[in-house]
Every structure is written in C-alpha cells, then in structure tokens.
Amino acid sequence: MSHYKIKNEISRRQFGKVTLAASAGAYAIGTGLFSGVANADTPKKGGLVRIAMESSSPNDTLDPIAVTSNIDATRCFQLYNNLVRMGNGLRPEPSLAESWESNSKATKWTFNIRKGVEFHNGKPLTATDVVYSIKRHLGENTESRIKSYMAQIAEVKADGKYTVRIEISNPNAEFPILFSSARAGIIPEGHSDFENPVGTGPFKVKEFRPGIRSLFERNPNYWRSAMPYVDAVDTSSIPDPVARLNVLLAGEIEVANSLDAKSVPLIKLSPNVELIVAKGGQMVVNAMMLDRGPTDNKNFRLAMKYLQDRKRVVQGVYKGYAQIGNDHPIAPSDPMYCADIPVRAYDPDKAKFHLKQAGMEGAGIDIYTSTTAGPGNVEQSLTFQQSAAAAGVTVQVHQTPPEGYWSHTWQKYPIFGTHWNARPTADLMYSTTLLSTASSNETKYSNEKLDQLVTQARATLDEAKRKAIWCDLQLIVNEDGGYLTSCFVDYLHGRSSKLKGIEPHPMGGLSDQFSAETVWLES
Amino acid sequence: MTYTILHRLALGLVTMWVVSPLVFASTEILPGDVAESILGKEAPAEVVAAMRERLGLDRPAYVRYWDWLSGLLVGDLGVSLASGREITELISDRLWNTVRLAAITAVISVPLAVILGLVSAMKAGTLLDRTISIGTLCVISVPEFFMAALLVFVFAVQLRWLPAMPILRPDQSFLSSMWSLALPILTLTFAVLAHMTLMTRNAVINVLSSAYIEMALLKGVPNYRIILFHAFPNALSPIINVIALNLAYLVAGVVIVETAFSYPGLARLMVDAVATRDIPLVQACGMIFSVTYVMLNLFADILSIVSNPRLRLSQ
C-alpha cells in the first residue's frame, strides 16, 4: 500500500507539470504539444469518461443562455466554446477569440475571431455567429440567465468575417470575462433547436435524456489539435454524496463532483481514487443586516467579527479544506485579493471592548441557519457559539427547515447563514451583494464611496492600479460590512487515478473543469 | 359476488376523489415556487413576478385545483412548469422503469417470502424457524438508504461482483438489465421480505391449530400435504392482503431506493420535481402513486373474496 502511494505521489507531480505545459502550449502555440514530455505521460487516445454530478432534473437544458445548474454548465462546456476562457488562475485566456483590445476608456471592445474553426455541422465559424449568440442575451424578452450583465452591451456588430465590435454603456476593464460564462457559449447563426444542439466544442451530442444522462462523442474536427483525447463523455447525476463516492470507488465512473470533506480519509485510503481540491471563492458565511438592530451598530458588528476563530473553523469544520477569509467576499485565490489587510485575529478581549462601546455587554445573539445555507454552515455557527462563549456572549443557533430557506429565513433575521458560489471576478461578487443597487444586497449595505470605487475600478485598465482600488474596497467591507467571512470553502471532487489531465478550477461547478477536453485515460 | 366487486370499485373511485384535493393541498403548502427555484435567489422581484404570471401561478388555489382536476378527468396531466414538456411524455419512461424494478422484485420476493414462511410454519419453533424470523426482521430493521450504501460497499466497491449504479439503455437485453438492477432489487427485497414471510408463517400456524387440521393429522395425511393443501389455501386471504400492501410499497415507496441508486424511475422524478417546485409534475406523480395503492388494495380485496368461499358465496 505505502509503496503504491509513493508511486502515485510522483506521478501526480509529473502530471501537474504536463498539464501546465499542455495548457500553456495549447493557448500560446497551438501545435507541437508535449514534444518535450516523457513518454509515460503522453496523453492516450480513446476511452469513455463518465462524470457524476450532484443534481439533474427533467428541465436540464443544452441551451447555453438557459443554463441553471452545474450539470447544465458542464454539458455546455462539453458542446460549446466561448469567446474567452476563464483560466485556472482566474485570468481570461483566448478561446474562440484569438485576441481582444479596447479603447483607452474601456468602452469600445474589438474581438478577433479565430480562423479555421468549424461547427459540428461543418459550418465555419465567423463573426456573424458570434453576434447572433450574443444578441440572444439582449432585449427585454430574453430568457438569458445573465441578462442583467449583458445589458451593459449597447451595440454589437460584425466587422468583416473575423472581427466583432462591441460598445458598452459604461467603462468596464474586465468586460471580456463576461464571455467566459457557461451561458455565453457560441452557436451558429440562426440556430434555435436545442434538442439538436450545434457548437464548436470538443464533443457533439450523441444522446441526451434530461434528468437521466447525456452521452457526447468526440468532435473529430476540433480546433485544438489532438484534443479531445477521449472518444466520449457521459454525464449523469447521482444526488446522494455517499452513493456518488461509492460508485466512484467501485470504478464505474471516472469523476464524482462535490464530495464531502468527511469522506476525504476514505478517499486517501483508496488507491484507485484521487481527490481534486479546487481552492476558490465559495462563500459559506453568516451575514449581518445593517437595516435593523442589533446588527446596524458598527461596534456590535466588529465584536462579532473578533469572535470568529477562523483557524478552528477551517480545521474543525472543513478538515483544512478551506482558505481563511477576512470578513469580505474576496478569496485569497482571487487575483484582486488584498494581502496587505491583516486577517482579523480571534480576540475575545477586543470583542468585549466593542460590545461595551455598543452598550451590549452580555447580549444574547441569535443566528438563523440551515443545512441548505451552504456546506458546513450549521457547524460553523456552532463553532462560533463556542468561541463567543469565551467573551461571555451567549449565541443561540436556530436551525430552520432547509425547504424554502431562501424565502423564509434568508434576509429575514439580523444574522442568518448564506451561501455564494465563486464568482469569476471580485467585481461580479460586489455587484451581486454589496453595491447599493445590487439585487442580492443581503446585508443591506449601502455606501456611496464603495459604489464610486467600483465604478472607478471598472474604468481602470491598468491592473496594478485596479488592484489598489480593490484593496480599498476590501478594507471598507472588512471594517464596516456585514459579512462574517471566516473562510472560503474548497470545492472537493474525486477522480479515478486512471483519469489524467484534469486541473482544479477555482470557479467550481460553473467552471469548465469537467469539459473533458484535456483529459485522457491511462490503461 | 359481482355486487361486492362493483361495490369495492366504487369505493376505490371515491377514495381517489378524496385523495386528489389532499395531493393538491400538500403541494400547495410547500414553501417557495417554481419561479423562485428556477430564477435563483439573486433574481429581482419583478422578474419573479413576471414568471409567476406567465405560468399562471398568481391565480387563486381553487381555480388552479379545478383546472387540474378537470384535466385529470380527461387524462390530461398538464405541462411541466420547469421544462415546458408534456407531463405524460416525461412520466411514461420513468413509470415503466419503476414498474419494471417493482415487477422483478415482486417476482423474486413474493415466492421467496411465501416459501420461507411455509418452511417456518412447518418447522415452527426450531432453529431454522427462528433463523428465518430473526434474519428477515434484521434486514427490514436496517433503513433502506443504509442498506443500499452497505450493499454497494460490499458487493460493488469491495468485491466488485455487482454494478453500483444501474444503467438502463433501450437496447439492453433482459439479462443485462437484470444484472445492472441486482443491488436495487436486493435492497427492495430486503425491505419487503419480513412482512410477507412472517404473515405467511403466522397465518398458516393459526390455521394449523384448527380442528380440521387435527382431523387430517389423525387420518394420517402427511405433513407437507397438510400445509400445502389444507392449511395454506385457508390462510391465503391475510397473505394476499399483506402481499398487496408490499407490492404497493414497491411502486410507491421506492423513493429512497431510487434516490440512493440514482435510478431513473418515477419516484426520483418526483423528488427532482419537488426540488424545482414543478408542482404539476409532483401532483401527477402523487396521483399515480395513489392510484397504484388504491388499485392494488382493491385487487387484494377482490382476490381474497375469490379465494374465500365464505365471502364468495355470502352474497
């Protein structure tokens, strides 16, 4: 056993090198892949990859604009390509757009479309296809799930066969990232039949039964040379996490997504299964509402923030599979994360001081949470109860029914549990939860300065300058905001040790990590 | 007898009619609705309201109930709210999968239970009898989700004899679909075996204490003949009833087994539909389960009337 493990470790490290080389090579040069790589690690052709995800339903769809679940997103990444790919380091990479540039104000964008790409039906990709795909997101009556983000597009038009010009209503330096969404897959002009979808992606549809499974076969004309390596990819769902892991352990699937941190020891004991750890911005936190007492008092909020024992949460609740958070929604894995703001330490004395300032010593505190408020939220709240007791603060943790949690508990109590999946950019996280105009401003945070700074950051094309603005933005929320962000929870997945070429993606379920484009099976 | 059967049929219809508002009402009290579940928690209120209006969810409950019931009466189950597909089309495949799973389990578990029950009755009080009783009670006492995980762990993960996940394909042969269904069938068999075995055993033992059995014994009829031809036919009525109950359980109560094995049956469709608040689909599944329950019970009633001369001739 131990011998096996050691062998495994080595091959895993080598595999890391290969995939790095692979992604760099593919995007920079496009050809001559793997020339310098040892034979043992050369991708092998053929085979079937079976992926099991957590949920599917009869309304599974292959229409990119209607993607709602992780399984929809995964299937769309198997079938379609995007203009831009969100890289594993959360930076945009070229995909169907070979390159892009903007004017100095970041309001006029030009995307240069890759030449020689073919759709599954043989039609060559041109700018008009891209324009058609984007226009499906625009207008009052669109069913697009990213309608509100696409609404910034004022004009989109084709300029010649391989150039798309887009004008947006307000400056946005990170605009291209919008096109990396699973919902922004490119389809041929005029196509509207999503029972028979057509894309440019690594796989094409062979069989699709909503709520049951999909079987997609290799696209032999795929534009990334040699890829995909496997013949077919089968995507289905096994809702129960124990069953999902068991089926993976039995060797009947190659990938099981979203596993529980509790099952990590079992995975480590199994020589035929490996863990995929994706560090990303998944927020499982308690939120404090600023429009009501007692959480409208800044001193009270600071006291709560000092009562979090972050290390204990990371170790105790998540067995180490989490990144320490700093009471704002930006994770250390994000390029905009500000490491200069010191992480607030667990300090019962300071907490007592702030409680005294607030005139709320010995106050009783109620947290409302549930098992649906993100993995481990209840356990986090119970840990908080323990660490708060040290400051003489009594915390009551109320568990409400998981069914309908988002209507009967969320935003209904001063402190409640909440869950956000990773967003591609810090901007999107703030736009969703912290701008005074945000639709899900759950903490009811309203700060003109924050709104201004976000607008300013969008207009700043220079990344170093933008990051400095983002540091200010994080500091504001760190000190004044309503989030008790103890940590960001890692996404844990399992894979068969025979499956190579998967790289963990910080975006979790909505990323393209299970597109099966780069994977191969070792016999 | 015809009158009795017609009477039971009429009662069955009345039951169905009483069940329909219950099914409707229980879906009404689920918190949240399909608009919220599709659009997610980030959706602005006006978008959610627009979707509710488009789907007709803003109408009062009694109007929707009447719409639904009048559709049901002409066999129209309506349209799924989440996917916009015809419910009949969504359900047909799934129903067939569930019926197939239930039927294979029944074909295996019913004879097995009756045989075990008869053996127990013949050997009442012996070690064999006690082993059968305790064994079947043990397997029924383990919750199904745990039994499913345990069986998968032993037979699929450790021994690798049987597949952990049933995969059904239209072009599969009967044997290979049996093979892939082995573990769900085993789990379900464990869940229904004890009831039927113990009922058979006790009913037969009960009859064995009557005077005519003593008479037969005194005449020198061999033991196996007494059990098979004298006692068993007279014990049939309660046995049929308990079998019918368990068969109804196989169709309607497989929610946990279908979920644990991610088996694409009706019960899992219903669970998925509850998650997305696709109410018409939940209601359709609920009604199908109720009809199955009522029909199987009705069938059991009729069978026990037919098998029992006293009931058969009383009318």
PDB file of C-alpha atoms in Angstrom, chain A residues 56-60 68 143 145 149 195 207 209-213 215 234 236-240 242-243 246-247 249-253 266 272 403-404 406-408 410 418-420 423 432 439-440, chain B residues 30-32 36 38-39 41-44 54 80 82-83 85 90 93-94 97 149 152-153 156-157 160 162-170 259-262 264 268-269 272-274 276-277 281:
ATOM      1  CA  SER A  56     -30.092  16.992 -12.567  1.00  0.00           C
ATOM      2  CA  SER A  57     -33.736  17.346 -13.351  1.00  0.00           C
ATOM      3  CA  PRO A  58     -36.232  16.980 -16.178  1.00  0.00           C
ATOM      4  CA  ASN A  59     -35.571  20.603 -17.097  1.00  0.00           C
ATOM      5  CA  ASP A  60     -31.892  20.011 -17.893  1.00  0.00           C
ATOM      6  CA  THR A  68     -29.261  26.899 -14.378  1.00  0.00           C
ATOM      7  CA  GLU A 143     -34.646  34.232 -21.254  1.00  0.00           C
ATOM      8  CA  ARG A 145     -29.794  33.956 -17.092  1.00  0.00           C
ATOM      9  CA  TYR A 149     -24.827  41.570 -17.018  1.00  0.00           C
ATOM     10  CA  GLU A 195     -32.888  19.214 -28.848  1.00  0.00           C
ATOM     11  CA  GLU A 207     -27.697  11.012 -26.764  1.00  0.00           C
ATOM     12  CA  ARG A 209     -32.075  12.425 -21.848  1.00  0.00           C
ATOM     13  CA  PRO A 210     -32.861  15.328 -19.486  1.00  0.00           C
ATOM     14  CA  GLY A 211     -32.754  14.311 -15.846  1.00  0.00           C
ATOM     15  CA  ILE A 212     -31.120  10.979 -16.718  1.00  0.00           C
ATOM     16  CA  ARG A 213     -27.894  11.238 -18.709  1.00  0.00           C
ATOM     17  CA  LEU A 215     -23.613  10.866 -23.933  1.00  0.00           C
ATOM     18  CA  ASP A 234     -21.087  10.508 -20.288  1.00  0.00           C
ATOM     19  CA  SER A 236     -25.263  11.969 -15.312  1.00  0.00           C
ATOM     20  CA  SER A 237     -26.233  12.712 -11.761  1.00  0.00           C
ATOM     21  CA  ILE A 238     -26.125  10.762  -8.508  1.00  0.00           C
ATOM     22  CA  PRO A 239     -27.774  13.064  -5.967  1.00  0.00           C
ATOM     23  CA  ASP A 240     -26.648  11.281  -2.823  1.00  0.00           C
ATOM     24  CA  VAL A 242     -22.340   8.752  -0.344  1.00  0.00           C
ATOM     25  CA  ALA A 243     -23.692   6.910  -3.377  1.00  0.00           C
ATOM     26  CA  ASN A 246     -19.321   4.621  -3.734  1.00  0.00           C
ATOM     27  CA  VAL A 247     -19.887   4.453  -7.471  1.00  0.00           C
ATOM     28  CA  LEU A 249     -14.840   3.751  -5.610  1.00  0.00           C
ATOM     29  CA  ALA A 250     -16.455   0.865  -7.488  1.00  0.00           C
ATOM     30  CA  GLY A 251     -14.761   2.136 -10.655  1.00  0.00           C
ATOM     31  CA  GLU A 252     -17.993   2.707 -12.565  1.00  0.00           C
ATOM     32  CA  ILE A 253     -17.379   6.419 -13.081  1.00  0.00           C
ATOM     33  CA  LEU A 266     -11.797   7.173   2.808  1.00  0.00           C
ATOM     34  CA  ASN A 272      -7.781   3.851  -7.264  1.00  0.00           C
ATOM     35  CA  GLU A 403     -37.025  23.580   2.349  1.00  0.00           C
ATOM     36  CA  GLY A 404     -37.706  27.140   1.286  1.00  0.00           C
ATOM     37  CA  TRP A 406     -34.231  31.305   0.863  1.00  0.00           C
ATOM     38  CA  SER A 407     -37.758  32.601   1.267  1.00  0.00           C
ATOM     39  CA  HIS A 408     -38.480  32.086   4.967  1.00  0.00           C
ATOM     40  CA  TRP A 410     -32.705  34.451   4.257  1.00  0.00           C
ATOM     41  CA  THR A 418     -25.862  32.376   3.423  1.00  0.00           C
ATOM     42  CA  HIS A 419     -24.022  30.647   0.588  1.00  0.00           C
ATOM     43  CA  TRP A 420     -22.473  32.023  -2.590  1.00  0.00           C
ATOM     44  CA  ARG A 423     -17.893  34.418  -8.978  1.00  0.00           C
ATOM     45  CA  THR A 432     -24.268  40.880  -6.712  1.00  0.00           C
ATOM     46  CA  SER A 439     -30.277  42.743  -6.404  1.00  0.00           C
ATOM     47  CA  SER A 440     -28.988  40.436  -3.656  1.00  0.00           C
TER      48      SER A 440
ATOM     49  CA  LEU B  30     -44.566  23.602   0.072  1.00  0.00           C
ATOM     50  CA  PRO B  31     -42.657  26.818   0.670  1.00  0.00           C
ATOM     51  CA  GLY B  32     -41.345  28.627  -2.410  1.00  0.00           C
ATOM     52  CA  GLU B  36     -38.076  31.213  -7.299  1.00  0.00           C
ATOM     53  CA  ILE B  38     -35.613  28.451 -11.492  1.00  0.00           C
ATOM     54  CA  LEU B  39     -34.517  32.062 -11.202  1.00  0.00           C
ATOM     55  CA  LYS B  41     -32.106  33.817  -5.031  1.00  0.00           C
ATOM     56  CA  GLU B  42     -30.481  36.659  -6.975  1.00  0.00           C
ATOM     57  CA  ALA B  43     -33.476  37.324  -9.205  1.00  0.00           C
ATOM     58  CA  PRO B  44     -35.138  40.722  -8.836  1.00  0.00           C
ATOM     59  CA  ARG B  54     -46.605  33.700 -17.278  1.00  0.00           C
ATOM     60  CA  SER B  80     -44.293  20.595 -16.569  1.00  0.00           C
ATOM     61  CA  ALA B  82     -39.901  23.865 -15.267  1.00  0.00           C
ATOM     62  CA  SER B  83     -39.244  22.260 -18.640  1.00  0.00           C
ATOM     63  CA  ARG B  85     -42.691  19.433 -21.681  1.00  0.00           C
ATOM     64  CA  LEU B  90     -41.918  12.874 -19.040  1.00  0.00           C
ATOM     65  CA  ASP B  93     -40.412   6.214 -19.453  1.00  0.00           C
ATOM     66  CA  ARG B  94     -39.959   6.735 -15.749  1.00  0.00           C
ATOM     67  CA  ASN B  97     -38.629   1.895 -15.167  1.00  0.00           C
ATOM     68  CA  ALA B 149     -24.925   2.001   0.838  1.00  0.00           C
ATOM     69  CA  VAL B 152     -22.942  -1.178  -2.677  1.00  0.00           C
ATOM     70  CA  PHE B 153     -19.914  -1.017  -0.425  1.00  0.00           C
ATOM     71  CA  ALA B 156     -19.652  -3.226  -5.741  1.00  0.00           C
ATOM     72  CA  VAL B 157     -16.740  -1.474  -4.040  1.00  0.00           C
ATOM     73  CA  ARG B 160     -16.745  -5.863  -7.405  1.00  0.00           C
ATOM     74  CA  LEU B 162     -22.237  -6.317  -8.985  1.00  0.00           C
ATOM     75  CA  PRO B 163     -22.579  -2.830 -10.522  1.00  0.00           C
ATOM     76  CA  ALA B 164     -23.070   0.039  -8.057  1.00  0.00           C
ATOM     77  CA  MET B 165     -25.134   2.139 -10.422  1.00  0.00           C
ATOM     78  CA  PRO B 166     -27.949   0.747 -12.527  1.00  0.00           C
ATOM     79  CA  ILE B 167     -27.575   1.909 -16.099  1.00  0.00           C
ATOM     80  CA  LEU B 168     -30.551   1.231 -18.315  1.00  0.00           C
ATOM     81  CA  ARG B 169     -30.305   1.520 -22.051  1.00  0.00           C
ATOM     82  CA  PRO B 170     -33.114   0.925 -24.505  1.00  0.00           C
ATOM     83  CA  THR B 259     -32.520   8.126  -4.955  1.00  0.00           C
ATOM     84  CA  ALA B 260     -29.784   6.032  -3.372  1.00  0.00           C
ATOM     85  CA  PHE B 261     -29.087   4.259  -6.664  1.00  0.00           C
ATOM     86  CA  SER B 262     -29.894   7.315  -8.809  1.00  0.00           C
ATOM     87  CA  PRO B 264     -34.327   6.967 -13.287  1.00  0.00           C
ATOM     88  CA  ARG B 268     -36.804  10.067  -8.380  1.00  0.00           C
ATOM     89  CA  LEU B 269     -38.629  12.174 -10.940  1.00  0.00           C
ATOM     90  CA  ASP B 272     -36.430  16.171  -8.595  1.00  0.00           C
ATOM     91  CA  ALA B 273     -39.774  17.829  -9.259  1.00  0.00           C
ATOM     92  CA  VAL B 274     -40.213  18.698  -5.582  1.00  0.00           C
ATOM     93  CA  THR B 276     -37.625  22.513  -8.564  1.00  0.00           C
ATOM     94  CA  ARG B 277     -41.182  23.067  -7.254  1.00  0.00           C
ATOM     95  CA  LEU B 281     -45.306  17.081 -12.113  1.00  0.00           C
TER      96      LEU B 281
END
